[in-house]
PDB file of C-alpha atoms and ligand atoms in Angstrom:
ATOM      1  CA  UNK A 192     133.588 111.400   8.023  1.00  0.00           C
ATOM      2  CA  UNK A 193     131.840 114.405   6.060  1.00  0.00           C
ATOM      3  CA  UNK A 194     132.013 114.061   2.359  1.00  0.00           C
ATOM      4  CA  UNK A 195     132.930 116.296  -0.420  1.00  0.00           C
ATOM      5  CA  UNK A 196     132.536 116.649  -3.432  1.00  0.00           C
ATOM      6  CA  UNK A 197     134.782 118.647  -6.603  1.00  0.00           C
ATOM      7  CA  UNK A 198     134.231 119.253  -9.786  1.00  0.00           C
ATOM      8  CA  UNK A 199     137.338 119.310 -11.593  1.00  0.00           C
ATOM      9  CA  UNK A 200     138.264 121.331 -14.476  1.00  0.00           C
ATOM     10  CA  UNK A 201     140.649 118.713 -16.717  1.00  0.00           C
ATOM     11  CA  UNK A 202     141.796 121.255 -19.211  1.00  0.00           C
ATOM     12  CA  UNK A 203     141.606 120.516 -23.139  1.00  0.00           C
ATOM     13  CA  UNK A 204     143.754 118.129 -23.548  1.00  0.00           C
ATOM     14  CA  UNK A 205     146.572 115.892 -21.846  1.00  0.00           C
ATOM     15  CA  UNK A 206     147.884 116.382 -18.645  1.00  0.00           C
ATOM     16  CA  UNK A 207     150.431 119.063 -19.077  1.00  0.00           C
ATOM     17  CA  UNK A 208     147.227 121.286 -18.815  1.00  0.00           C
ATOM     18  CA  UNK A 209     145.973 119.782 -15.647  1.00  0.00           C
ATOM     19  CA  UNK A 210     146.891 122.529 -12.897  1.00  0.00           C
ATOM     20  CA  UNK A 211     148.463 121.583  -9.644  1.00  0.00           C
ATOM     21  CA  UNK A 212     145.007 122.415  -7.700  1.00  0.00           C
ATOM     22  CA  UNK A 213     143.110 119.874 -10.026  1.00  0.00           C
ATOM     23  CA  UNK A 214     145.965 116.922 -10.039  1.00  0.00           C
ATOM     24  CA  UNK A 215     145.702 117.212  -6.268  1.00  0.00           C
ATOM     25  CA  UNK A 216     142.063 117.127  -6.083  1.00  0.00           C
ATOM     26  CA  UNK A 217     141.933 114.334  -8.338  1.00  0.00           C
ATOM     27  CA  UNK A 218     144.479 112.132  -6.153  1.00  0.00           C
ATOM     28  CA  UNK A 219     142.811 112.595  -3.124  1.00  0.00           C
ATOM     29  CA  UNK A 220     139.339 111.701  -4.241  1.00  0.00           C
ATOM     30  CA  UNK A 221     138.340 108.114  -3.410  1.00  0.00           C
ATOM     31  CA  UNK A 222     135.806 107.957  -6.265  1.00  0.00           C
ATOM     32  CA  UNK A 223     135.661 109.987  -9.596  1.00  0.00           C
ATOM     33  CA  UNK A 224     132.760 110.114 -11.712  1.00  0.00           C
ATOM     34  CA  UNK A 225     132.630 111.642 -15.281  1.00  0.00           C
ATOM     35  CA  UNK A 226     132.359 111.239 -19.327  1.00  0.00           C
ATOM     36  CA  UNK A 227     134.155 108.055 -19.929  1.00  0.00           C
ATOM     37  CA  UNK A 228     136.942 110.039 -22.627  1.00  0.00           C
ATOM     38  CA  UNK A 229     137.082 112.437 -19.342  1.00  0.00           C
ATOM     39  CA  UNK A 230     138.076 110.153 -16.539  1.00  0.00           C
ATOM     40  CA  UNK A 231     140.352 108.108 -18.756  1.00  0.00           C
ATOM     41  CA  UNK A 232     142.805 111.285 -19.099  1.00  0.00           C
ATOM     42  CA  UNK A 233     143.001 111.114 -15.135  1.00  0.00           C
ATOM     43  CA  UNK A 234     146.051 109.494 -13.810  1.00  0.00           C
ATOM     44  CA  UNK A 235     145.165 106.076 -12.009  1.00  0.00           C
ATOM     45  CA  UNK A 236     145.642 105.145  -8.816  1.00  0.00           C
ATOM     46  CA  UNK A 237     144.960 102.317  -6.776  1.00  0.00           C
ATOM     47  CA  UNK A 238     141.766 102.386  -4.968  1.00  0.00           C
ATOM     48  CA  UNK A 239     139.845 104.894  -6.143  1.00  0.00           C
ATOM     49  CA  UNK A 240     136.360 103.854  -7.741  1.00  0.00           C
ATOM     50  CA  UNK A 241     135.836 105.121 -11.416  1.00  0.00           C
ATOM     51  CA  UNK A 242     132.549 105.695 -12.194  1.00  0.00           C
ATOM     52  CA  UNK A 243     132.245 106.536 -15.898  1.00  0.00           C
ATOM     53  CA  UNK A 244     128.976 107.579 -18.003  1.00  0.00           C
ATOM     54  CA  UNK A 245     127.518 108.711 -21.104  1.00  0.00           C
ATOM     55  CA  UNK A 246     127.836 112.424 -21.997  1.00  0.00           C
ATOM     56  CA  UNK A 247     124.346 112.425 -22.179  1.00  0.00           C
ATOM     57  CA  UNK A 248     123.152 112.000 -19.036  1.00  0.00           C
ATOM     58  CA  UNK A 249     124.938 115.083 -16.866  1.00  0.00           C
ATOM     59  CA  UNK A 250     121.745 115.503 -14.640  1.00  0.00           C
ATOM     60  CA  UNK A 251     121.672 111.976 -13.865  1.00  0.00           C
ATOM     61  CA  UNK A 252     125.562 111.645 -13.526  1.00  0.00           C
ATOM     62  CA  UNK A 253     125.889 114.712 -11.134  1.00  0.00           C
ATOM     63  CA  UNK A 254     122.479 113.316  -8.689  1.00  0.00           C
ATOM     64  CA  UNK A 255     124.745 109.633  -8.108  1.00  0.00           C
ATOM     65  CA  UNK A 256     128.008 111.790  -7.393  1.00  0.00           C
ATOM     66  CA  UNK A 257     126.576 114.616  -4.477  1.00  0.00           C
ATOM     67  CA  UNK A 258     124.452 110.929  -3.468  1.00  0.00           C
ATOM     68  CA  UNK A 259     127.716 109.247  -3.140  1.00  0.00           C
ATOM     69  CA  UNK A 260     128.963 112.258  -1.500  1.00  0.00           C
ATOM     70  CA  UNK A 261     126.454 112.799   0.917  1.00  0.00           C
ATOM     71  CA  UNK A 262     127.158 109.717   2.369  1.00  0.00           C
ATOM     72  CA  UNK A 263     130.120 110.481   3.494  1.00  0.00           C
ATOM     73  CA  UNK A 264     132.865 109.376   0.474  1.00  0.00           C
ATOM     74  CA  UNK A 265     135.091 112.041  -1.253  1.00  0.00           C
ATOM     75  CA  UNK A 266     134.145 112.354  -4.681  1.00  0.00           C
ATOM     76  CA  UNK A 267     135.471 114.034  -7.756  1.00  0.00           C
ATOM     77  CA  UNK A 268     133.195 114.969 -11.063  1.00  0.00           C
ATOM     78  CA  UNK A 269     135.464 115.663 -14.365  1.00  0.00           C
ATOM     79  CA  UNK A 270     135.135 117.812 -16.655  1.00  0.00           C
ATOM     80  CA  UNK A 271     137.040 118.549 -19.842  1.00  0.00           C
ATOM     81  CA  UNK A 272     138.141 122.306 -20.053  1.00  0.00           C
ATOM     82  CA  UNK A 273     136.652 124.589 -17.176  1.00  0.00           C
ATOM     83  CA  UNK A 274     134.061 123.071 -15.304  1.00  0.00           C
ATOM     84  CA  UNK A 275     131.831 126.583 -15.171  1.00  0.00           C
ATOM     85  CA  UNK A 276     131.893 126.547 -19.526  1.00  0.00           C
ATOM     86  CA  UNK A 277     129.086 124.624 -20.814  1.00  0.00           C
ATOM     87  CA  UNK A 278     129.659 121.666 -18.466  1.00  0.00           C
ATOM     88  CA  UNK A 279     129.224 119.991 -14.913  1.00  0.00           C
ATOM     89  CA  UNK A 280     129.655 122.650 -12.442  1.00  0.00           C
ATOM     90  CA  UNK A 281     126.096 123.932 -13.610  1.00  0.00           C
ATOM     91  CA  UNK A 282     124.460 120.664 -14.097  1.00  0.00           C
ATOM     92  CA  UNK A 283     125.899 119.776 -10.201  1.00  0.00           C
ATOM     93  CA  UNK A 284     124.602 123.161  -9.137  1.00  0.00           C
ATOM     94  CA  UNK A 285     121.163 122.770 -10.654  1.00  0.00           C
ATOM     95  CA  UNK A 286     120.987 119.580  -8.516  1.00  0.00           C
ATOM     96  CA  UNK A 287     121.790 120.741  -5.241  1.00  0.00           C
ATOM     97  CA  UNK A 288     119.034 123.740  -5.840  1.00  0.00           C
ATOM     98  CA  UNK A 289     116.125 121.144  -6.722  1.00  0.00           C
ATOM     99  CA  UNK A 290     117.703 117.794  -4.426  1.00  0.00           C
ATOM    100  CA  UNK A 291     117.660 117.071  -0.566  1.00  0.00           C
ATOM    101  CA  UNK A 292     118.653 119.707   1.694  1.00  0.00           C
ATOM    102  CA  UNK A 293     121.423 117.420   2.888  1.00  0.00           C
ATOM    103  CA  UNK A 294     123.496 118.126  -0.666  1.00  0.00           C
ATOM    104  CA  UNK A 295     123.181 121.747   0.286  1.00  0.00           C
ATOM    105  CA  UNK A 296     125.077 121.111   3.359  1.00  0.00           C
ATOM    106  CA  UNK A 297     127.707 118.924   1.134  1.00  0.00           C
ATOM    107  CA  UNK A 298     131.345 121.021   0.981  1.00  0.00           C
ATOM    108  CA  UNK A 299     131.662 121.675  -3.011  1.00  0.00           C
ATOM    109  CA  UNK A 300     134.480 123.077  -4.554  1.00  0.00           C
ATOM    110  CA  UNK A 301     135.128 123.897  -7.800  1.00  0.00           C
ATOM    111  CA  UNK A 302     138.305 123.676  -9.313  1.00  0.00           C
ATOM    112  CA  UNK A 303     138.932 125.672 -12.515  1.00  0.00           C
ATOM    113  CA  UNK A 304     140.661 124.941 -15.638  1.00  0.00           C
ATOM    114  CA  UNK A 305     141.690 125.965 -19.070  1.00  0.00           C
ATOM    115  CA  UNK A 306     138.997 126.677 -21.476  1.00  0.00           C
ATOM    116  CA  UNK A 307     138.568 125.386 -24.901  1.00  0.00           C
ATOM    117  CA  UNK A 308     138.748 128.904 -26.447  1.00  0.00           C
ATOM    118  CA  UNK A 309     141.999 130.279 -24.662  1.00  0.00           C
ATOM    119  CA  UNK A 310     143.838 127.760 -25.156  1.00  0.00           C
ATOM    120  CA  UNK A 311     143.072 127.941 -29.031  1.00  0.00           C
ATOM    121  CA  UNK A 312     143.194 131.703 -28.667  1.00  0.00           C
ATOM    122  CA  UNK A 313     146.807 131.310 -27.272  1.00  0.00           C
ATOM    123  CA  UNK A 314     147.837 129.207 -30.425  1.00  0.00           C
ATOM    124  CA  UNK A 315     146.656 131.693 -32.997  1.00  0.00           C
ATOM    125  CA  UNK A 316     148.227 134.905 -31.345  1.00  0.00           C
ATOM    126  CA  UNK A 317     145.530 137.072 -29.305  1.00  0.00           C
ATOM    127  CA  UNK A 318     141.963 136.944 -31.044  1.00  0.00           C
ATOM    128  CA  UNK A 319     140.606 137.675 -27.628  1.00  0.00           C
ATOM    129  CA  UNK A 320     143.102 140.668 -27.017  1.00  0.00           C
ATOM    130  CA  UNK A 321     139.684 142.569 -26.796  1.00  0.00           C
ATOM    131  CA  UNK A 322     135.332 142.563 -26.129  1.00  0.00           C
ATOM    132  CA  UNK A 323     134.642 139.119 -26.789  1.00  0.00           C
ATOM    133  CA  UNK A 324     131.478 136.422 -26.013  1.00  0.00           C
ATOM    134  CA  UNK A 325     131.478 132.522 -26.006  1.00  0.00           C
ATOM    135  CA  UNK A 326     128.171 130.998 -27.715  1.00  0.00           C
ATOM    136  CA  UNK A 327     127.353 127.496 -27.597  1.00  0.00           C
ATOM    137  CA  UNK A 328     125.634 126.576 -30.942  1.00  0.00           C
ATOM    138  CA  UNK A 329     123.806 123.165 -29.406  1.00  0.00           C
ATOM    139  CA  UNK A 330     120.293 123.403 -29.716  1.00  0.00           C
ATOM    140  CA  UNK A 331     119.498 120.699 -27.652  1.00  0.00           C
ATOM    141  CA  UNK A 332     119.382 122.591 -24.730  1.00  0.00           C
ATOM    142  CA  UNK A 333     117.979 125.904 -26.003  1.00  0.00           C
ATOM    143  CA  UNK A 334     116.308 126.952 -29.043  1.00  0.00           C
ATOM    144  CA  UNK A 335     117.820 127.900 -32.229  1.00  0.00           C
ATOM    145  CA  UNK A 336     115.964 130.844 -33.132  1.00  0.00           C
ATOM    146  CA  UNK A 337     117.377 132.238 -29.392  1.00  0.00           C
ATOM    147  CA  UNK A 338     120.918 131.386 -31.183  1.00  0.00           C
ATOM    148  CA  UNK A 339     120.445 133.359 -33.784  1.00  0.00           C
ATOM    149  CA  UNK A 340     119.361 136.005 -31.997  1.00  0.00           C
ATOM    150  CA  UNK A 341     122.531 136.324 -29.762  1.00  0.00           C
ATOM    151  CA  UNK A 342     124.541 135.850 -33.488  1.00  0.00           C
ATOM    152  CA  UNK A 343     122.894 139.121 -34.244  1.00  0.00           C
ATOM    153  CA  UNK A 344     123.523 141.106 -30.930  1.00  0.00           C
ATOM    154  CA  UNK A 345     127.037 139.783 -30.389  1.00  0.00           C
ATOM    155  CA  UNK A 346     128.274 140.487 -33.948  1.00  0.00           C
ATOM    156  CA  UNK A 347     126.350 143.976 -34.425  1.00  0.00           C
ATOM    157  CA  UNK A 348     128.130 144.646 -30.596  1.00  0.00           C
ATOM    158  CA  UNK A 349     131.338 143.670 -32.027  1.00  0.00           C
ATOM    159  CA  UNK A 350     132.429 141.273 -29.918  1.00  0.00           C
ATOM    160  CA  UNK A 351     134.445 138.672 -30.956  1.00  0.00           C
ATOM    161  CA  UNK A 352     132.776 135.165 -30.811  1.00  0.00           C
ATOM    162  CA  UNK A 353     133.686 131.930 -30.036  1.00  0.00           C
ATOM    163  CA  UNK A 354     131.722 129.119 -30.645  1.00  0.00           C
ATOM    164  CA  UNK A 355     131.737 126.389 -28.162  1.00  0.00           C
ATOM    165  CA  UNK A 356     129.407 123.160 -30.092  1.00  0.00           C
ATOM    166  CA  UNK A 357     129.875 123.762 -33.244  1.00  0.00           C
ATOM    167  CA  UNK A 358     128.737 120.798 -34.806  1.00  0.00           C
ATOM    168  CA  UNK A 359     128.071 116.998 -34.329  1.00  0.00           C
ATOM    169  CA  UNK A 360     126.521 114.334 -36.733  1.00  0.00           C
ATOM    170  CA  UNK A 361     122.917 115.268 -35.089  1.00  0.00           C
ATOM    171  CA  UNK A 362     123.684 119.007 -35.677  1.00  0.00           C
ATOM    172  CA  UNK A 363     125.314 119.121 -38.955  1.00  0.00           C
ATOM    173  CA  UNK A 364     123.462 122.482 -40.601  1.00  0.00           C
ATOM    174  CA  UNK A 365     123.651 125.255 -37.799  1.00  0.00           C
ATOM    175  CA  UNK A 366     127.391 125.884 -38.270  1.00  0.00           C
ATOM    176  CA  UNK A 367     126.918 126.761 -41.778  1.00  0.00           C
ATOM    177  CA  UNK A 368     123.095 129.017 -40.808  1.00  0.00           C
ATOM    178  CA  UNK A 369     125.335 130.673 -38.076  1.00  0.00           C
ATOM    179  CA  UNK A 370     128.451 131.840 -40.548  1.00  0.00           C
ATOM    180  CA  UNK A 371     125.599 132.937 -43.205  1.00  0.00           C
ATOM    181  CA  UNK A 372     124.025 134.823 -40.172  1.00  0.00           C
ATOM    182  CA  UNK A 373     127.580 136.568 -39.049  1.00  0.00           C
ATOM    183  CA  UNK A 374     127.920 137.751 -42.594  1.00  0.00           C
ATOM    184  CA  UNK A 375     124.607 140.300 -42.651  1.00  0.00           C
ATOM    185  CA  UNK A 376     126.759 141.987 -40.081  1.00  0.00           C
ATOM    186  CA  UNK A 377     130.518 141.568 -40.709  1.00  0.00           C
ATOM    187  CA  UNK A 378     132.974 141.673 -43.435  1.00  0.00           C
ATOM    188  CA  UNK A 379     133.393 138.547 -45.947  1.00  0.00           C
ATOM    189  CA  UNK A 380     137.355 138.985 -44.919  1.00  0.00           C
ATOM    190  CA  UNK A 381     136.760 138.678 -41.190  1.00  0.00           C
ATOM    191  CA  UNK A 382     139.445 136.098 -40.113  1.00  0.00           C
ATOM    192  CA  UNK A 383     137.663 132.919 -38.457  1.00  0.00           C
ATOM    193  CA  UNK A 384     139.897 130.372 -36.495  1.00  0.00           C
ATOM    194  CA  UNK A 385     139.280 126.606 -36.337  1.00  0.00           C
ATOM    195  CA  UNK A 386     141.053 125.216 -33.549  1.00  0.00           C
ATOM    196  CA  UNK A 387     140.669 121.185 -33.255  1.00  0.00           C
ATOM    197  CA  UNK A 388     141.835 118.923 -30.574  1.00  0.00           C
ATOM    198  CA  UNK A 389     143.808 121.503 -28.997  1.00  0.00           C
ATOM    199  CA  UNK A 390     146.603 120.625 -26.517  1.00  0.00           C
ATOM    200  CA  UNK A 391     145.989 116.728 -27.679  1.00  0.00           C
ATOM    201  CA  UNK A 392     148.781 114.719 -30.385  1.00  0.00           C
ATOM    202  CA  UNK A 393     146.088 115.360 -33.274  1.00  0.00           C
ATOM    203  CA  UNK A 394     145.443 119.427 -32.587  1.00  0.00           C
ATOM    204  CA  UNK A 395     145.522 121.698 -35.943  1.00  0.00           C
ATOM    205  CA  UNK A 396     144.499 125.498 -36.386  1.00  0.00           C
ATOM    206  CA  UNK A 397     143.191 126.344 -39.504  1.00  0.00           C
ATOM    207  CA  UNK A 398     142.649 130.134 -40.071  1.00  0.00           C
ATOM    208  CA  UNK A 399     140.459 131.424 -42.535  1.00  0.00           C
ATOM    209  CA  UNK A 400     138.248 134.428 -43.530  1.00  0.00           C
ATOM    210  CA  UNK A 401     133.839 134.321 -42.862  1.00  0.00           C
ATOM    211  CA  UNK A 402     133.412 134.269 -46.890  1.00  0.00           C
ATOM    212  CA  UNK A 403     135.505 130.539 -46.554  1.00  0.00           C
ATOM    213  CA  UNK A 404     134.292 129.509 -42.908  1.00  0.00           C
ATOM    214  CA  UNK A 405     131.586 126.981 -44.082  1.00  0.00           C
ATOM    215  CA  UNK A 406     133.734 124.827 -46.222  1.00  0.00           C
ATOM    216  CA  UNK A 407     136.187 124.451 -43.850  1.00  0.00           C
ATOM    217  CA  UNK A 408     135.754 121.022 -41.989  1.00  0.00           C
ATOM    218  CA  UNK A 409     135.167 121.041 -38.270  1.00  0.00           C
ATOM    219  CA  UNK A 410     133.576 118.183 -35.782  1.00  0.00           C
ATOM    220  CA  UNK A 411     132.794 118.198 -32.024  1.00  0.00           C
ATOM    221  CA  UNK A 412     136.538 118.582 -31.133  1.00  0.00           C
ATOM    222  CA  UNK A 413     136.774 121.800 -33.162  1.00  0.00           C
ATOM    223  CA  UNK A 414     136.578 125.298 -31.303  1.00  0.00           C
ATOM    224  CA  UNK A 415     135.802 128.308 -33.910  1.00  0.00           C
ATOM    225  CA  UNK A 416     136.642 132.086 -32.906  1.00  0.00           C
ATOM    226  CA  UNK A 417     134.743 134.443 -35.520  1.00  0.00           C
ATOM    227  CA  UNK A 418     137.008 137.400 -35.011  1.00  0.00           C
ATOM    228  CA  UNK A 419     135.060 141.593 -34.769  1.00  0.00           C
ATOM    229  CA  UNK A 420     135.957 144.115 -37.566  1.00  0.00           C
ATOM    230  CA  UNK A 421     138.855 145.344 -35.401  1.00  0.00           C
ATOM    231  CA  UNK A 422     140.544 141.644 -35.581  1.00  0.00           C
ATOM    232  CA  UNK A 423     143.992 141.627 -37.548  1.00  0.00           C
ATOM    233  CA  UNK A 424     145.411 138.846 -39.507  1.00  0.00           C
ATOM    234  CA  UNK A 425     149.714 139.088 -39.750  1.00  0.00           C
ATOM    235  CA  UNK A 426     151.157 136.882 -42.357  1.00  0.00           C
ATOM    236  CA  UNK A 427     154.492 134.557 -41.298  1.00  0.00           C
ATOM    237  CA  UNK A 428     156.307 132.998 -43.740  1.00  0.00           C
ATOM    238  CA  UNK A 429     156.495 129.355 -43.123  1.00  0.00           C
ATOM    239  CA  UNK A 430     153.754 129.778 -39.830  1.00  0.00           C
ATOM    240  CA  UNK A 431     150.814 130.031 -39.240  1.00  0.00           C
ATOM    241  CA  UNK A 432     149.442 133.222 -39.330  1.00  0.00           C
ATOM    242  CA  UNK A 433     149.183 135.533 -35.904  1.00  0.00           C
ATOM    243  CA  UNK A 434     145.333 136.270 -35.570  1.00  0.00           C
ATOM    244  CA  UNK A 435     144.848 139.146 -32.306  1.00  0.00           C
ATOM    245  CA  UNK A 436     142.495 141.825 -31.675  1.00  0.00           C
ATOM    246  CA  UNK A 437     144.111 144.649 -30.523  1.00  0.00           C
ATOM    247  CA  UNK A 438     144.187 146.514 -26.851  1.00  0.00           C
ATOM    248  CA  UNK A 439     142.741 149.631 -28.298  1.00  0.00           C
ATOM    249  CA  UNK A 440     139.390 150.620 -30.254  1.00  0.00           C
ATOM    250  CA  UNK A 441     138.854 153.568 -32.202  1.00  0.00           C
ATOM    251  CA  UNK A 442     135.992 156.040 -30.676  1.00  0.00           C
ATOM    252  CA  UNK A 443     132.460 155.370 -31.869  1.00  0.00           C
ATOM    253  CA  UNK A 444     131.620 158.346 -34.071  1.00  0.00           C
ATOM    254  CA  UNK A 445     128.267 160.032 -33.638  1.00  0.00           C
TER     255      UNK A 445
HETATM  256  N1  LIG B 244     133.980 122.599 -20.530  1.00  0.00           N
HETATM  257  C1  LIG B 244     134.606 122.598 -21.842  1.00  0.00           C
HETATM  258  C2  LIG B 244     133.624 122.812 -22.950  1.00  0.00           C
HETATM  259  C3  LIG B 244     132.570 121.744 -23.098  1.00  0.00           C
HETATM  260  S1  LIG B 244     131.573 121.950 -24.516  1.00  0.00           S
HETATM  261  C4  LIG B 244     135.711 123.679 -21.863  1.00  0.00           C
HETATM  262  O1  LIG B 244     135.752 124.517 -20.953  1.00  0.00           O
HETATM  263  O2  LIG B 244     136.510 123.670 -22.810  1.00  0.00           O
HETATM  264  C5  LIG B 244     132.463 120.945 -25.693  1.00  0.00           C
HETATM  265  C6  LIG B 244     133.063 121.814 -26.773  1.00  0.00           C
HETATM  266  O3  LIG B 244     134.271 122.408 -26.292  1.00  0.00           O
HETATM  267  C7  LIG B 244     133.496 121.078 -28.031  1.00  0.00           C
HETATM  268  O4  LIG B 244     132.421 120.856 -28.918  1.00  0.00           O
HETATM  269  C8  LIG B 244     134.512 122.043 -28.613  1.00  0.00           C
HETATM  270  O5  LIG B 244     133.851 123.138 -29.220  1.00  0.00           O
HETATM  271  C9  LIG B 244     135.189 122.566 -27.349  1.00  0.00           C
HETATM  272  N2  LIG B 244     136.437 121.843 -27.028  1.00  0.00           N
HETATM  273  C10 LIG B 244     136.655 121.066 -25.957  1.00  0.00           C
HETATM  274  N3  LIG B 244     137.935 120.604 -25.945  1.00  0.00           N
HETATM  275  C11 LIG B 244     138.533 121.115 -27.046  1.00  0.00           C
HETATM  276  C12 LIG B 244     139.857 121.028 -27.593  1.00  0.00           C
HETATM  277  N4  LIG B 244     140.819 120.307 -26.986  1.00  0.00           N
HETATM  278  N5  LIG B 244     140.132 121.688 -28.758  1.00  0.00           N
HETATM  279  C13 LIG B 244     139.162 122.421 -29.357  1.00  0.00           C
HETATM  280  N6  LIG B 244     137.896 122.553 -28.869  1.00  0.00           N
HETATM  281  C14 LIG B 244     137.587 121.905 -27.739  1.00  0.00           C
END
């Protein structure tokens, strides 16, 4: 038998996100290997290995899986979200460029699934109705001053941002550098959205303006959209407000 291996896209939260394609991948694997929170959102079923691990060891964790694959079993990677945003599918990728030439001959697939920032997009209205850029503020795996850097050419491009990472215990001043970086460039009334646990029993959505951003609490569960000058704010009594960026921008003047 020729084994396979697919990374799987989980969604953000419980299975009502899980698309058909992924839920069918994950049944038929015989093994599934992941971040232990991952795999325990997977349905179980009887006979299929579970192979959790740290989430700091993706490298590691993806060179087991395409071994396990490679001999012949078919194996399933989770990931939370989309596979292809700041998570597996790369780190499998990077492996089967520098490993044997036998994991190049593996069949891959990835399977795709909802992204941290639409589905907290969706629950504020439509902040990424328009130009808009995903920046993950970790710098463990690139350097900070490379962050900031991007912060400057994404908000002077007016682009809407969303920031994937925002913080963690190890991390706990770069949210707070980034806001105070976005405001040399954009209004203090620029709506930001803090979207936490999304799609999970605990989710909230806090909206806010850039002046406010850094006193609003967020952890490692928390997605933040920083919305562009053309981003709109519509008050609803009793609701949330309805944060979108609209279809059309006004021409550049010369
Ligand atoms: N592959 C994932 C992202 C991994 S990076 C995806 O496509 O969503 C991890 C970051 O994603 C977290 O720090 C947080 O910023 C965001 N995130 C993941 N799940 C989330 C959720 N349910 N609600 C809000 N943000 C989430």
């Amino acid at each position: 038998m020729s084994g396979c291996l697919t990374v799987v896209g989980l969604g953000p939260g419980d299975d009502r996100f899980l698309t058909p394609e992924a839920r069918k991948a994950l049944a038929s694997a015989q093994a599934l290997y992941g971040y232990g929170p991952y795999l325990d959102r997977v349905p179980l079923r009887d006979g299929q290995a579970r192979n959790p691990s740290g989430n700091r060891v993706e490298g590691t964790r993806a060179q087991v899986a395409l071994a396990h694959a490679a001999s012949g079993a078919h194996v399933a990677m989770v990931s939370g979200g989309d596979p292809g945003v700041f998570a597996m599918a790369a780190a499998v990728c990077g492996e089967i460029e520098d490993g044997p030439e036998a994991w190049r001959a593996l069949d891959l697939r990835i399977v795709p699934g909802i992204t941290a920032m639409l589905a907290v997009a969706a629950k504020a209205g439509a902040p990424l109705g328009h130009d808009f850029c995903a920046i993950s503020l970790s710098d463990n795996l690139k350097p900070w001053e490379l962050i900031e850097r991007r912060l400057d050419a994404a908000a002077s491009g007016g682009f809407v941002i969303a920031f994937y990472n925002p913080i963690s215990t190890a991390r706990p001043w770069q949210l707070g550098q980034a806001f105070a970086r976005l405001g040399h460039h954009l209004s203090p009334t620029t709506p930001v959205i803090f979207g936490r646990a999304v799609g999970r029993d605990d989710e909230a959505i806090t909206v806010t303006t850039l002046d406010k951003a850094a006193e609003t609490p967020a952890d490692m569960a928390t997605l933040v959209i920083v919305g562009s000058p053309e981003t709109r704010v519509v008050t609803r009594n009793g609701q949330t407000p309805l944060v979108y960026s609209p279809r059309m921008t006004a021409p550049v003047s010369a």
